[in-house]
């Protein structure tokens, strides 16, 4: 900003002029002014202006803006008149400018306790829209200087524009922390031209209650990331903010030029920003358009760090961007295939307990994502899941990490992923199923599992379901086990004595038959008023030829 000389350390100004009026709907507010001449007042004002300057961005020549021509001329005249001894005209023009500014503000910007202020300091003008602290207003007979200084505290500035003149050229910079467009309209800038950087988060809350005294907490992005996401020193749950052993009720959160009345929307967007996932949804939609609209592209392959778009005679690489290595961006769905090495990497992280996060850009990131041990599912809203389901997922993953025997760990990894797939949308579900199917070769037929049964898993011979009524066999097993435990994983196709994987024929156990049987079992359990919350039935493919499967049955209560 080449003309921002308002706060030059070498510049000594003997006077600063402050004009202000309350913005309120009756249009009768009188414009008041105060001239500051003492050394201490000038010093304090300069410090306040420096704080504001740190937020100023987007230098714009006033002649290039779309500001009303009359308003442009008034700004120029104010600076011209400032150099004259008789500044009655200056006062009249400032009065007109502030009146027009207040008339331009709309709705919540005109609430009681909000003020328009203009600071004239040498060859510079600062036009601001400020919000009074709770119970604070400027009244006759009070010490105005201290109150004015409090109004100009950076926490109370909603919007500001600094006009500077040098060599006959006027330029201004600005910022706004509100979601409204009226301030930008007044100074003649279009929102789409500027990227309002979201550097600070302001959480406005009622102090230890749902109403009454308002308090405001402000954090830089890095501070909130450290205290909330990394160290859990700040907790945001629903509309509750817990900080330093005090709990406050959140009224509103502002970040950059956007306000959030629902904290969950903010939490979701902030995490996308912090994790560097903001552009992933856009890239994913572009890939879907390519696949949906053109047969020219034959295949799209999802790799760990990039996506490969295969043409008939060519390949195009689209990088995913600078994503942390422990975050897996999964684009795979019904139309996008996942690379087998990428699928293996995701499954290995789950089975071995490596720290990782999985995100599918077809859905928003959750405000409170599901986290089991070191694995985070960024799309799944933990608060939407039943406690018994969460307990089962936790128990299952602990078995994966601690059970002896690699083969059973991978089988349970498939089971865990399948259970996760029940809580995501169709696109994410398809991606998870691809991971399972691509890794089926790891579980080979006739391989012997060294791990014995425990309270969670039970091996079942394939003959257990080869009877005339597999439905009855499943019901009998559930009724027997549910009397003593809250969850169980049945693995049909593993010999109970030898623990050898013999499997069931996939041709006999297709998806339609499995789905029909699962539905019938759940209907029967409901009719019996059992405590079982849900029964799941699905297959895990085994062997290189994918002709056999293990049939998995899961219940929890």
XYZ file of C-alpha atoms in Angstrom:
557
model
C 0.000 0.000 0.000
C 2.290 2.843 -1.231
C 0.208 5.743 0.090
C -0.459 4.477 3.624
C 1.462 7.255 5.374
C -1.133 8.058 8.005
C 0.889 6.372 10.706
C 4.409 7.325 9.745
C 6.604 7.435 12.834
C 8.289 10.593 11.535
C 5.034 12.419 10.889
C 3.998 14.646 13.787
C 0.403 15.874 13.677
C -0.802 18.224 16.355
C -4.459 17.467 15.924
C -6.807 14.613 15.114
C -10.482 15.263 14.466
C -13.152 12.681 15.201
C -16.737 12.939 13.947
C -19.388 10.427 14.973
C -23.097 9.745 15.104
C -25.231 6.789 16.071
C -26.728 4.796 13.220
C -30.407 4.374 13.988
C -33.626 4.398 11.980
C -35.096 7.732 13.087
C -32.527 9.790 11.114
C -32.370 12.387 13.902
C -28.960 11.503 15.300
C -26.854 14.605 15.658
C -23.319 14.463 14.357
C -20.831 15.271 17.101
C -17.154 15.960 16.857
C -14.116 16.071 19.086
C -10.703 17.558 18.392
C -7.783 15.759 20.024
C -4.737 17.905 20.646
C -2.888 16.510 23.663
C 0.211 14.438 23.100
C -1.167 11.402 24.951
C -4.474 11.457 23.029
C -2.706 11.716 19.683
C -0.389 8.870 20.678
C -3.323 6.650 21.678
C -5.242 7.400 18.500
C -2.189 6.592 16.386
C -1.845 3.237 18.166
C -5.505 2.408 17.564
C -5.164 3.362 13.918
C -2.113 1.118 13.594
C -4.168 -1.819 14.823
C -6.819 -1.034 12.225
C -4.193 -0.642 9.517
C -3.097 -4.264 9.981
C -6.473 -5.391 8.684
C -6.594 -3.013 5.715
C -6.277 -4.646 2.306
C -7.013 -4.134 -1.381
C -5.542 -0.680 -2.280
C -7.838 0.915 -4.852
C -7.611 4.250 -6.647
C -10.724 6.197 -5.878
C -11.159 7.123 -9.532
C -11.317 3.397 -10.377
C -13.974 2.625 -7.786
C -17.717 2.723 -8.400
C -18.307 5.039 -5.473
C -21.002 7.657 -5.987
C -19.422 10.664 -7.732
C -20.747 13.084 -5.090
C -19.145 11.001 -2.344
C -15.824 10.944 -4.225
C -15.908 14.733 -4.475
C -16.731 15.089 -0.775
C -13.691 12.985 0.205
C -11.484 15.161 -2.015
C -13.005 18.373 -0.634
C -12.530 17.290 2.982
C -8.813 16.824 2.400
C -8.582 20.124 0.528
C -10.420 22.058 3.237
C -8.286 20.510 6.001
C -5.367 22.698 4.932
C -7.406 25.892 5.338
C -7.826 27.845 8.554
C -11.580 28.275 8.074
C -12.998 24.755 7.918
C -16.716 25.397 8.269
C -17.177 23.907 4.809
C -15.156 20.878 5.885
C -17.555 20.267 8.820
C -20.624 20.561 6.557
C -19.212 18.125 4.010
C -18.282 15.600 6.704
C -21.775 15.904 8.135
C -23.250 15.179 4.691
C -20.910 12.242 4.113
C -21.717 10.624 7.471
C -25.433 11.147 6.958
C -25.276 9.496 3.514
C -23.195 6.673 4.946
C -25.696 5.998 7.729
C -28.627 6.123 5.307
C -26.898 3.542 3.146
C -26.554 0.983 5.973
C -29.384 -1.529 6.290
C -31.160 -3.791 8.795
C -28.837 -5.122 11.504
C -26.215 -2.528 10.638
C -28.624 0.124 11.887
C -29.249 -1.480 15.271
C -28.984 0.551 18.448
C -25.428 0.888 19.654
C -23.822 0.979 16.210
C -22.010 4.148 15.164
C -20.520 5.755 12.082
C -17.188 7.470 12.712
C -14.840 9.532 10.609
C -11.304 10.306 11.741
C -9.453 13.129 9.999
C -5.724 13.019 10.634
C -3.576 15.186 8.402
C -4.034 14.124 4.786
C -5.888 10.942 5.660
C -9.513 9.989 6.328
C -10.646 6.844 8.114
C -14.332 6.031 7.675
C -15.594 3.326 10.051
C -18.699 1.466 11.119
C -18.357 0.377 14.747
C -20.295 -1.663 17.256
C -20.550 -0.517 20.861
C -19.634 -2.890 23.643
C -22.522 -4.092 25.788
C -23.968 -1.130 27.691
C -21.562 1.367 26.121
C -22.727 4.582 24.468
C -21.479 8.146 24.148
C -23.612 10.544 26.163
C -23.342 14.222 26.954
C -21.467 14.972 30.137
C -19.344 11.844 30.025
C -15.642 11.717 29.291
C -15.902 11.207 25.543
C -12.237 10.722 24.706
C -11.842 7.425 26.570
C -15.137 6.129 25.229
C -14.179 7.045 21.666
C -10.916 5.160 22.088
C -12.834 2.086 23.249
C -15.112 2.373 20.216
C -12.062 2.323 17.952
C -10.686 -0.841 19.505
C -10.137 -3.337 16.681
C -12.655 -5.768 18.216
C -15.419 -3.201 17.775
C -14.672 -2.240 14.159
C -17.156 -3.848 11.769
C -15.882 -2.159 8.585
C -13.324 0.505 7.734
C -11.884 2.358 4.740
C -8.743 4.497 4.818
C -8.459 7.292 2.220
C -4.992 8.734 1.508
C -3.982 11.564 -0.794
C -0.554 11.953 -2.349
C 0.530 13.953 -5.409
C -3.080 14.663 -6.254
C -3.924 10.934 -6.384
C -6.479 9.511 -3.947
C -6.340 5.866 -2.952
C -8.118 3.817 -0.302
C -7.840 0.406 1.324
C -10.562 -1.330 3.292
C -11.772 -4.355 5.199
C -15.135 -5.603 6.402
C -15.949 -8.270 8.989
C -19.655 -8.424 8.193
C -21.552 -10.563 5.726
C -23.438 -7.545 4.360
C -22.579 -5.928 1.030
C -23.744 -2.413 1.947
C -20.353 -1.129 3.126
C -18.653 -2.363 -0.041
C -21.460 -0.829 -2.099
C -20.925 2.553 -0.432
C -17.197 2.664 -1.176
C -17.805 1.239 -4.660
C -16.047 -2.113 -4.639
C -17.475 -5.449 -5.798
C -17.230 -8.405 -3.423
C -16.202 -10.818 -6.179
C -13.132 -8.700 -6.892
C -11.689 -9.298 -3.439
C -10.849 -12.381 -1.422
C -11.585 -11.358 2.144
C -8.928 -13.274 4.014
C -10.247 -15.160 6.980
C -7.465 -14.424 9.439
C -9.389 -14.138 12.693
C -12.331 -15.896 14.281
C -14.616 -13.931 16.594
C -16.979 -15.867 18.855
C -19.710 -13.712 20.396
C -21.274 -15.399 23.400
C -23.470 -14.796 26.414
C -21.273 -14.999 29.480
C -22.073 -18.216 31.371
C -25.716 -18.178 30.306
C -28.159 -18.083 27.416
C -28.771 -14.317 27.655
C -27.521 -11.227 29.435
C -23.943 -10.000 29.254
C -22.241 -10.540 25.899
C -18.570 -11.411 25.682
C -16.319 -11.718 22.682
C -13.398 -14.058 22.081
C -11.049 -13.550 19.144
C -8.493 -16.043 17.861
C -6.194 -16.166 14.891
C -6.666 -19.206 12.674
C -3.537 -20.832 14.083
C -4.572 -20.131 17.675
C -7.970 -21.744 17.195
C -6.441 -24.678 15.333
C -4.016 -25.276 18.203
C -6.445 -24.775 21.084
C -9.530 -26.417 19.577
C -8.454 -29.015 17.012
C -5.040 -30.047 18.325
C -4.995 -29.572 22.114
C -8.698 -29.582 23.010
C -8.231 -26.562 25.296
C -11.336 -25.062 23.699
C -14.486 -27.132 23.257
C -17.313 -26.151 20.926
C -20.315 -28.431 21.337
C -23.643 -27.372 19.871
C -24.020 -23.765 20.987
C -21.742 -24.210 23.999
C -18.230 -22.775 24.184
C -16.070 -24.157 26.980
C -12.911 -22.198 27.741
C -10.798 -22.003 30.916
C -13.390 -23.986 32.908
C -16.130 -21.504 31.946
C -19.030 -22.373 29.670
C -20.672 -19.740 27.485
C -23.650 -19.801 25.124
C -22.626 -18.956 21.538
C -24.693 -16.210 19.917
C -22.754 -15.846 16.673
C -19.396 -16.622 15.085
C -17.782 -14.373 12.491
C -14.871 -15.329 10.265
C -13.620 -12.924 7.639
C -16.680 -11.336 6.054
C -19.036 -14.199 6.938
C -21.246 -14.610 9.994
C -22.440 -17.978 11.294
C -25.555 -18.234 13.437
C -25.128 -22.031 13.461
C -21.745 -22.996 15.015
C -21.754 -26.363 13.209
C -21.579 -24.634 9.802
C -18.549 -22.668 10.977
C -16.840 -25.749 12.439
C -17.240 -27.614 9.167
C -15.886 -24.778 6.980
C -13.035 -23.973 9.373
C -11.845 -27.587 9.333
C -11.985 -27.704 5.539
C -9.815 -24.564 5.510
C -7.337 -25.835 8.120
C -6.980 -29.250 6.496
C -6.571 -27.665 3.060
C -9.697 -29.322 1.658
C -11.544 -26.257 0.350
C -10.822 -26.929 -3.333
C -11.332 -30.699 -3.263
C -15.116 -30.528 -3.691
C -14.676 -28.259 -6.713
C -12.133 -30.627 -8.288
C -14.384 -33.618 -7.639
C -17.367 -31.949 -9.333
C -15.205 -31.123 -12.337
C -14.183 -34.773 -12.661
C -17.792 -35.920 -12.424
C -18.736 -33.495 -15.204
C -15.975 -34.881 -17.398
C -17.171 -38.443 -16.865
C -20.875 -37.642 -17.179
C -20.703 -35.395 -20.246
C -18.142 -37.066 -22.489
C -17.439 -40.551 -23.751
C -14.099 -39.273 -25.043
C -12.584 -40.033 -21.636
C -12.593 -43.764 -20.998
C -11.406 -44.007 -17.378
C -10.569 -41.883 -14.354
C -8.207 -43.452 -11.805
C -7.906 -42.148 -8.236
C -4.334 -42.231 -6.877
C -3.061 -41.048 -3.502
C -1.700 -37.708 -4.714
C -3.327 -37.211 -8.106
C -6.096 -38.311 -10.452
C -5.336 -39.781 -13.865
C -7.780 -39.044 -16.682
C -7.301 -41.644 -19.389
C -8.229 -40.893 -22.973
C -8.109 -43.323 -25.839
C -4.610 -42.280 -26.844
C -3.515 -40.022 -24.020
C -3.401 -39.520 -20.247
C -3.921 -36.357 -18.247
C -2.744 -35.915 -14.638
C -4.626 -33.687 -12.206
C -2.787 -33.119 -8.922
C -4.817 -33.153 -5.708
C -2.740 -30.347 -4.259
C -0.588 -29.875 -1.186
C -2.462 -32.229 1.142
C -0.887 -33.585 4.372
C 0.273 -37.176 3.922
C -1.944 -38.467 6.719
C -5.118 -37.253 4.949
C -6.523 -39.541 2.257
C -8.673 -37.675 -0.282
C -10.857 -40.403 -1.770
C -12.421 -39.461 -5.131
C -13.432 -43.033 -5.997
C -17.129 -43.638 -6.664
C -19.274 -45.506 -9.191
C -17.587 -43.644 -12.069
C -14.063 -43.144 -10.689
C -11.848 -46.183 -9.962
C -9.359 -46.297 -7.112
C -5.760 -47.364 -7.700
C -5.030 -50.684 -5.942
C -1.935 -49.302 -4.157
C -3.934 -46.349 -2.841
C -6.645 -48.737 -1.630
C -4.011 -50.857 0.112
C -2.472 -47.772 1.751
C -5.838 -46.756 3.245
C -6.590 -50.267 4.498
C -3.098 -50.694 5.968
C -3.450 -47.447 7.912
C -6.751 -48.694 9.365
C -5.482 -52.176 10.202
C -2.135 -51.040 11.628
C -3.539 -48.075 13.534
C -1.525 -45.427 11.679
C -2.704 -41.863 12.187
C -4.845 -40.964 9.201
C -7.962 -39.117 8.085
C -10.266 -40.085 5.211
C -12.276 -37.486 3.289
C -14.615 -37.861 0.318
C -15.291 -34.516 -1.433
C -18.864 -35.483 -2.343
C -19.870 -34.475 1.209
C -19.023 -31.643 3.581
C -16.613 -32.189 6.419
C -18.386 -32.899 9.721
C -18.461 -30.337 12.528
C -17.431 -33.161 14.910
C -15.984 -35.963 12.838
C -15.964 -39.617 13.818
C -12.589 -40.565 15.298
C -11.755 -44.119 16.364
C -8.260 -44.499 17.806
C -5.990 -42.856 15.194
C -8.466 -43.020 12.299
C -10.712 -40.039 11.522
C -13.657 -40.164 9.113
C -13.948 -36.478 8.277
C -17.360 -36.715 6.578
C -19.188 -38.608 9.340
C -20.949 -36.531 12.010
C -20.214 -38.332 15.268
C -23.127 -36.749 17.113
C -25.561 -38.375 14.653
C -24.501 -41.911 15.570
C -26.150 -44.076 18.223
C -23.998 -44.780 21.327
C -24.267 -48.556 20.879
C -23.062 -48.250 17.276
C -20.084 -46.122 18.383
C -19.245 -48.641 21.107
C -19.277 -51.461 18.573
C -17.009 -49.593 16.120
C -14.582 -48.854 18.937
C -14.601 -52.462 20.172
C -14.113 -53.785 16.630
C -11.176 -51.489 15.856
C -9.489 -52.302 19.158
C -9.687 -55.979 18.164
C -8.142 -55.169 14.786
C -5.194 -53.484 16.507
C -4.643 -55.957 19.315
C -5.660 -59.366 18.008
C -2.886 -61.823 17.077
C -2.781 -62.894 13.464
C -2.579 -60.714 10.371
C -5.225 -62.552 8.359
C -8.016 -62.052 10.891
C -6.924 -58.408 11.361
C -7.446 -57.750 7.656
C -10.782 -59.575 7.612
C -11.959 -57.454 10.545
C -10.610 -54.399 8.703
C -12.972 -55.253 5.832
C -15.818 -55.634 8.347
C -15.008 -52.258 9.966
C -14.928 -50.504 6.600
C -18.242 -52.062 5.594
C -19.863 -50.850 8.813
C -18.474 -47.359 8.169
C -19.907 -47.446 4.636
C -23.420 -47.647 6.084
C -23.097 -44.076 7.392
C -21.967 -42.279 4.225
C -23.550 -41.233 0.949
C -23.698 -43.319 -2.223
C -20.483 -41.953 -3.743
C -18.392 -42.501 -0.599
C -19.995 -45.926 -0.104
C -18.950 -46.946 -3.605
C -15.365 -45.852 -2.915
C -15.205 -47.927 0.277
C -16.573 -51.001 -1.495
C -13.851 -50.640 -4.117
C -11.201 -50.694 -1.376
C -12.632 -53.942 0.022
C -12.963 -55.670 -3.350
C -9.487 -54.698 -4.549
C -7.838 -56.229 -1.483
C -9.729 -59.543 -1.435
C -6.668 -61.417 -2.717
C -5.001 -60.975 0.647
C -7.509 -63.433 2.196
C -6.835 -66.694 0.409
C -8.928 -69.838 0.384
C -7.624 -72.756 2.479
C -5.438 -70.416 4.501
C -5.512 -71.216 8.221
C -6.271 -68.506 10.728
C -4.039 -68.775 13.781
C -6.301 -66.642 15.963
C -8.798 -68.324 18.238
C -12.344 -67.067 18.736
C -12.932 -64.409 21.384
C -15.899 -62.514 22.825
C -16.259 -60.550 19.581
C -15.670 -63.036 16.750
C -17.106 -66.484 16.119
C -16.168 -68.777 13.254
C -18.984 -70.702 11.552
C -18.733 -73.618 9.124
C -20.144 -72.998 5.684
C -22.501 -75.929 6.328
C -24.169 -73.849 9.026
C -25.903 -71.916 6.206
C -26.237 -74.754 3.717
C -29.349 -76.035 5.466
C -32.791 -75.632 3.965
C -33.453 -72.594 6.144
C -30.376 -70.383 6.650
C -32.746 -67.784 8.127
C -33.488 -70.037 11.106
C -29.788 -70.731 11.638
C -28.983 -67.023 11.758
C -31.824 -66.306 14.204
C -30.725 -69.179 16.462
C -27.136 -67.879 16.533
C -28.241 -64.325 17.335
C -30.600 -65.419 20.113
C -27.948 -67.615 21.702
C -25.171 -65.000 21.674
C -27.264 -61.914 22.502
C -28.260 -63.344 25.896
C -24.734 -62.840 27.219
C -22.995 -60.189 25.065
C -23.859 -56.902 23.360
C -22.143 -57.470 20.006
C -20.874 -60.277 17.827
C -19.221 -60.821 14.445
C -20.111 -64.147 12.822
C -17.763 -65.324 10.059
C -19.428 -68.023 7.954
C -16.992 -69.911 5.759
C -14.242 -70.535 8.344
C -14.047 -74.049 9.756
C -14.804 -73.986 13.478
C -12.298 -76.718 14.317
C -9.344 -76.137 11.996
C -9.977 -72.403 11.399
C -9.256 -72.996 7.732
C -10.863 -70.573 5.270
C -13.021 -72.617 2.926
C -15.564 -69.919 2.025
C -18.980 -69.967 0.392
C -19.701 -69.823 -3.321
C -20.398 -66.238 -4.382
C -22.644 -67.514 -7.137
C -25.051 -68.806 -4.465
C -24.650 -65.778 -2.211
C -25.276 -62.800 -4.424
C -26.125 -59.324 -3.144
C -29.865 -59.689 -3.717
C -30.096 -62.870 -1.661
C -27.971 -61.409 1.141
C -30.017 -58.179 1.278
C -33.288 -60.109 1.327
C -32.111 -62.361 4.148
C -30.802 -59.407 6.179
C -34.149 -57.633 5.867
C -36.050 -60.769 6.894
C -33.855 -61.288 9.979
C -34.245 -57.688 11.128
C -38.005 -57.825 10.659
C -38.165 -60.978 12.769
C -35.988 -59.441 15.506
C -38.326 -56.430 15.640
C -41.373 -58.678 15.924
C -39.770 -60.525 18.832
C -38.948 -57.222 20.633
C -35.346 -58.313 21.167
C -32.689 -55.911 22.446
C -30.654 -56.285 19.255
C -30.468 -52.848 17.623
C -29.534 -53.980 14.141
C -28.283 -57.016 12.249
C -26.003 -56.635 9.221
C -25.274 -59.332 6.663
C -22.714 -58.908 3.865
C -19.942 -60.766 2.050
C -16.175 -60.310 1.998
C -14.561 -61.722 -1.188
C -11.635 -64.114 -0.823
C -9.062 -65.561 -3.230
C -7.512 -64.187 -6.394
C -10.354 -65.381 -8.635
C -13.034 -63.778 -6.459
C -15.254 -66.870 -6.703
C -15.603 -67.447 -2.957
C -16.547 -65.254 -0.041
C -16.841 -65.157 3.722
C -20.347 -64.259 4.815
C -20.264 -61.784 7.703
C -23.079 -61.300 10.191
C -22.918 -58.487 12.752
C -25.258 -57.543 15.572
C -25.008 -55.079 18.448
C -27.336 -53.767 21.128
